[in-house]
Structure formats: structure tokens, C-alpha cells
mmCIF file of C-alpha atoms in Angstrom:
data_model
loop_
_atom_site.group_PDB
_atom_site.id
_atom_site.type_symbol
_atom_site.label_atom_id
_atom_site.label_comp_id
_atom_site.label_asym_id
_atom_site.label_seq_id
_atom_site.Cartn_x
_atom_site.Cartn_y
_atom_site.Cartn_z
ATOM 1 C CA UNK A 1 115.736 92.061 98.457
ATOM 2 C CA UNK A 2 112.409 90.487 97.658
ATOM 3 C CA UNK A 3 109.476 88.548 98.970
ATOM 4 C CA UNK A 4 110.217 85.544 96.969
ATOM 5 C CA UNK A 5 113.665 85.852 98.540
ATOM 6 C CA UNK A 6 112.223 86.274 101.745
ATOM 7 C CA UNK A 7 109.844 83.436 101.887
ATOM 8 C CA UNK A 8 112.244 81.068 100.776
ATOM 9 C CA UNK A 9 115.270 81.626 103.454
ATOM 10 C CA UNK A 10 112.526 81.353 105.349
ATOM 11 C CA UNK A 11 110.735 78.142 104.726
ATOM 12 C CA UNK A 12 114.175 76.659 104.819
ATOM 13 C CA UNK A 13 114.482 78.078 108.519
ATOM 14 C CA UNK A 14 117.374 80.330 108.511
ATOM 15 C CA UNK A 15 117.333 83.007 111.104
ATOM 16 C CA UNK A 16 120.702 84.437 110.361
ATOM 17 C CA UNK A 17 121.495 84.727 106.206
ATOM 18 C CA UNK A 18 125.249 84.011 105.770
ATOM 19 C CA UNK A 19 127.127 84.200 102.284
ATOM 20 C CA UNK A 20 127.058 80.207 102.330
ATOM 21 C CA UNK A 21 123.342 80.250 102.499
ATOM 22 C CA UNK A 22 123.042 82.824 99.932
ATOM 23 C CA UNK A 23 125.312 80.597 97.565
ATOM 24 C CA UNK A 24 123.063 78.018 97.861
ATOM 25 C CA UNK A 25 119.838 79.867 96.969
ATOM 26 C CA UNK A 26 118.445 79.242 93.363
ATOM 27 C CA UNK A 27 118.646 83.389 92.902
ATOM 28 C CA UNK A 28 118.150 84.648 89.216
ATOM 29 C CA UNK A 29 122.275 85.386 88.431
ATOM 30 C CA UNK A 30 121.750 88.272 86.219
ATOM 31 C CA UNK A 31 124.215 90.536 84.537
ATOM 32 C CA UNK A 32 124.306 93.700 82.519
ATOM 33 C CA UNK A 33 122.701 93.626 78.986
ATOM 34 C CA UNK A 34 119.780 91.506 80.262
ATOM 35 C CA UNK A 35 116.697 93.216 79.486
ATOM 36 C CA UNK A 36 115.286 92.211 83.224
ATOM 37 C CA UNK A 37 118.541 92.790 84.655
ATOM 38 C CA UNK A 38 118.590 96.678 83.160
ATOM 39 C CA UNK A 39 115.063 97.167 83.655
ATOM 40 C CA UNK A 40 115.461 96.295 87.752
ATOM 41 C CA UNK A 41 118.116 98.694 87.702
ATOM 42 C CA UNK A 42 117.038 101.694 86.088
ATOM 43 C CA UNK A 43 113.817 101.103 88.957
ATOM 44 C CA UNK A 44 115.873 100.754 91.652
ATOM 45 C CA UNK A 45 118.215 104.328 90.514
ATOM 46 C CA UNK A 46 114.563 106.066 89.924
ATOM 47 C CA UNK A 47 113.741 104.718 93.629
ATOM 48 C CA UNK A 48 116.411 105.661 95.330
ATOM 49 C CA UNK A 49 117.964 108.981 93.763
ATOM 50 C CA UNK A 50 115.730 111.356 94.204
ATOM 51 C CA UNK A 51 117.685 114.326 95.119
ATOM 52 C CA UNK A 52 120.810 115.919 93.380
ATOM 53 C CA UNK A 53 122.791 114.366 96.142
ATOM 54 C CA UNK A 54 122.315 111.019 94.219
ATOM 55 C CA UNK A 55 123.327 112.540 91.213
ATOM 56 C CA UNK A 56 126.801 111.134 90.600
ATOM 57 C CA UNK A 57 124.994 107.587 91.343
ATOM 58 C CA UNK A 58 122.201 108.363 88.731
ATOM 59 C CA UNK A 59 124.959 109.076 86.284
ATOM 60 C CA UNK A 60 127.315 106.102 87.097
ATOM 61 C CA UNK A 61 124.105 104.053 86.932
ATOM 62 C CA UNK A 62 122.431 105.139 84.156
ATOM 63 C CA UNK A 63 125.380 106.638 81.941
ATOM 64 C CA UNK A 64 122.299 109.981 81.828
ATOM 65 C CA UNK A 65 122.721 113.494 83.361
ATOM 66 C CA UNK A 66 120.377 114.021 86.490
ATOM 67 C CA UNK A 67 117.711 115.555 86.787
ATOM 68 C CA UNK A 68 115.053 116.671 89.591
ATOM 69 C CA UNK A 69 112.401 114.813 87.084
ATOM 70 C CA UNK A 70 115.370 111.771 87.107
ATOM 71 C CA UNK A 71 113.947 109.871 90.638
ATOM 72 C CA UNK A 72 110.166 108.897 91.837
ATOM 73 C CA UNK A 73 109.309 110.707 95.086
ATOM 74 C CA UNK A 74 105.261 110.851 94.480
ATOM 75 C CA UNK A 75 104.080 107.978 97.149
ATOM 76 C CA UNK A 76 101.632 106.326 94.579
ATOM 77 C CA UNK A 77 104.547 106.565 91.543
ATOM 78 C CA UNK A 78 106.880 104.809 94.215
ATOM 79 C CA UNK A 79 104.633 102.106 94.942
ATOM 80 C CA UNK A 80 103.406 101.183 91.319
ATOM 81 C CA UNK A 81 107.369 101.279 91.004
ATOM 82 C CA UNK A 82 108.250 99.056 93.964
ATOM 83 C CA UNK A 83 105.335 96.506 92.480
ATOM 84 C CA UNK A 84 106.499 96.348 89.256
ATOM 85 C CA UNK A 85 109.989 95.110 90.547
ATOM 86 C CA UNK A 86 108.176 93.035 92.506
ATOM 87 C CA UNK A 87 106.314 91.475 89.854
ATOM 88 C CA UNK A 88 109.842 91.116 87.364
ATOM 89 C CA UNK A 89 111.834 89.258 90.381
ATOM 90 C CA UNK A 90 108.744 86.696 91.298
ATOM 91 C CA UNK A 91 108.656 86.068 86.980
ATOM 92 C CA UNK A 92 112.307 85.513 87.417
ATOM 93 C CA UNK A 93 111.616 83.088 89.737
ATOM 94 C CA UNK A 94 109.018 81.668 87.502
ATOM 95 C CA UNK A 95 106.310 82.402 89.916
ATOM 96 C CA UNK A 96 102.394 81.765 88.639
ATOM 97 C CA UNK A 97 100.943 84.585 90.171
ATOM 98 C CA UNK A 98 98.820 82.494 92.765
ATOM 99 C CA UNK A 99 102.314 81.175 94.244
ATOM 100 C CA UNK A 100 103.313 84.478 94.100
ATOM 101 C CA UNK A 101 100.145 85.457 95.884
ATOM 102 C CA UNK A 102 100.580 82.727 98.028
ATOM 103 C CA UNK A 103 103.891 84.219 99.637
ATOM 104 C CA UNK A 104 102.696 87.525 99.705
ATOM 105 C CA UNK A 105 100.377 86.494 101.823
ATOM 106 C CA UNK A 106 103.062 84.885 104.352
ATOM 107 C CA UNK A 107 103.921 88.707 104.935
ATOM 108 C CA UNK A 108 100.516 89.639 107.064
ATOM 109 C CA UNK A 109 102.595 92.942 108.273
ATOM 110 C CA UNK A 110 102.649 94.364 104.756
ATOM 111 C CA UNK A 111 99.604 92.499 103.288
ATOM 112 C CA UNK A 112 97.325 92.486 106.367
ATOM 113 C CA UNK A 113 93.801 91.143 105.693
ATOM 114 C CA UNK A 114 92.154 94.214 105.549
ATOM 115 C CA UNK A 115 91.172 96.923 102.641
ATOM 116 C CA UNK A 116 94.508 97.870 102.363
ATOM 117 C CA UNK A 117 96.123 94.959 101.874
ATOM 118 C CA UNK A 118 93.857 93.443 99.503
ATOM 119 C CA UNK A 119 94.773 97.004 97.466
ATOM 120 C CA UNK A 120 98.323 96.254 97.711
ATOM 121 C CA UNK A 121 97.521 92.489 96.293
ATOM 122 C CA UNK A 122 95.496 93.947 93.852
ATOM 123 C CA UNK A 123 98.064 96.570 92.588
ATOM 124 C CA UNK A 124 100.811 94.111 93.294
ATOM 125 C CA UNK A 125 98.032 91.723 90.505
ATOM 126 C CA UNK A 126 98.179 94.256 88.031
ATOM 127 C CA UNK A 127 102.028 94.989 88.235
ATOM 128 C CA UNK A 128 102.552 91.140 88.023
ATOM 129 C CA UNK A 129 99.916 91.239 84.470
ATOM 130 C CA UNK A 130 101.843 93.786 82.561
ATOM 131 C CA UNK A 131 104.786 92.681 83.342
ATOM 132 C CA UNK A 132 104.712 89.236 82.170
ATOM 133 C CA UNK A 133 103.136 90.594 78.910
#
């Protein structure tokens, strides 16, 4: 899932996203061996096994033994995390970053105009920097 994603089934109006409709998306088609493609996933496994109940997943994943240091659970860690995924998908879709900051804005729930979601554009900034190099 992503913003960019997001915004774009969206804009085209579609309330309920169907395989057809997904088909028909220009999506990044990315397989194993791609430097982005390995990079999203080794995020994603740090995300989401955090617990030796994921460990068999880490493994299959990552082709490395588990370990309790393996996934992210510190809540800043995970964000910087989530952004920098963030940041590789909207480069994928060869996103400047202000029309990448233009659809994170379309998204007032998790970038409300307040403090904190200027902080989450700004880290979300930064994230979108380094990772385009």
C-alpha cells in the first residue's frame, strides 16, 4: 500500500479496488534482485516481525536467522522506517517531491495542518532526500 497508490485510485474515482482496476494501474512491477525491490522488502520484514513468532517469516524472507534485534519496534525507528518506504515507492513513481507533497497533503487525517503534521512532512522531506541520493 502507499499514498501514491492511494491518491491515484482515487482521483480516478474508484470506491471499490477490484483486480481489473489494479491491472490497469501504472504500479512499479518489481521483482527480486532489484535493488528497490529488496530494499522495500527487507523494510517491510524489519516492520512487521518483531517478535520470534515472525521468525520463520524473517528467515523465509530474508534467507538470515532471527533475532530479537532482527524487527523495529521503537515508535520513532518505525516511523523513519515507514518514511523511507514511503519516499522509495513515490521515486518509483517518479514523484518530484512537491507532487509527492502535493498528495500527501490529500491525506489531512494523517498529515493534518497542524505541528504534527508539518513534522511528519518534514520527516517524510528528509526520508524522500536520502533516498533519492
Amino acid at each position: 500500500n502507499s499514498f501514491c497508490l492511494d491518491w491515484l485510485v482515487r482521483f480516478l474515482g474508484g470506491t471499490h479496488v477490484t483486480l481489473f482496476l489494479m491491472k490497469q494501474l501504472p504500479m512499479p512491477r518489481l521483482t527480486a534482485g532489484h535493488p528497490t525491490f529488496d530494499a522495500l522488502v527487507s523494510a517491510a520484514a524489519r516492520l512487521t516481525c518483531t517478535t520470534d513468532a515472525y521468525a520463520a517469516l524473517w528467515e523465509q524472507v530474508t534467507g538470515a536467522a532471527w533475532t530479537a534485534e532482527s524487527g523495529v519496534v521503537e515508535k520513532s525507528a518505525r516511523q523513519a522506517l515507514r518514511d523511507e518506504i514511503d519516499a522509495q515507492v513515490a521515486h518509483l513513481f517518479g514523484l518530484s517531491w512537491p507532487e509527492f507533497e502535493h498528495i500527501l497533503r490529500t491525506f489531512p487525517l494523517v498529515f493534518p495542518n497542524t505541528a504534527a503534521g508539518a513534522a511528519r512532512l518534514k520527516g517524510l522531506e528528509r526520508a524522500y532526500v536520502m533516498v533519492g541520493g
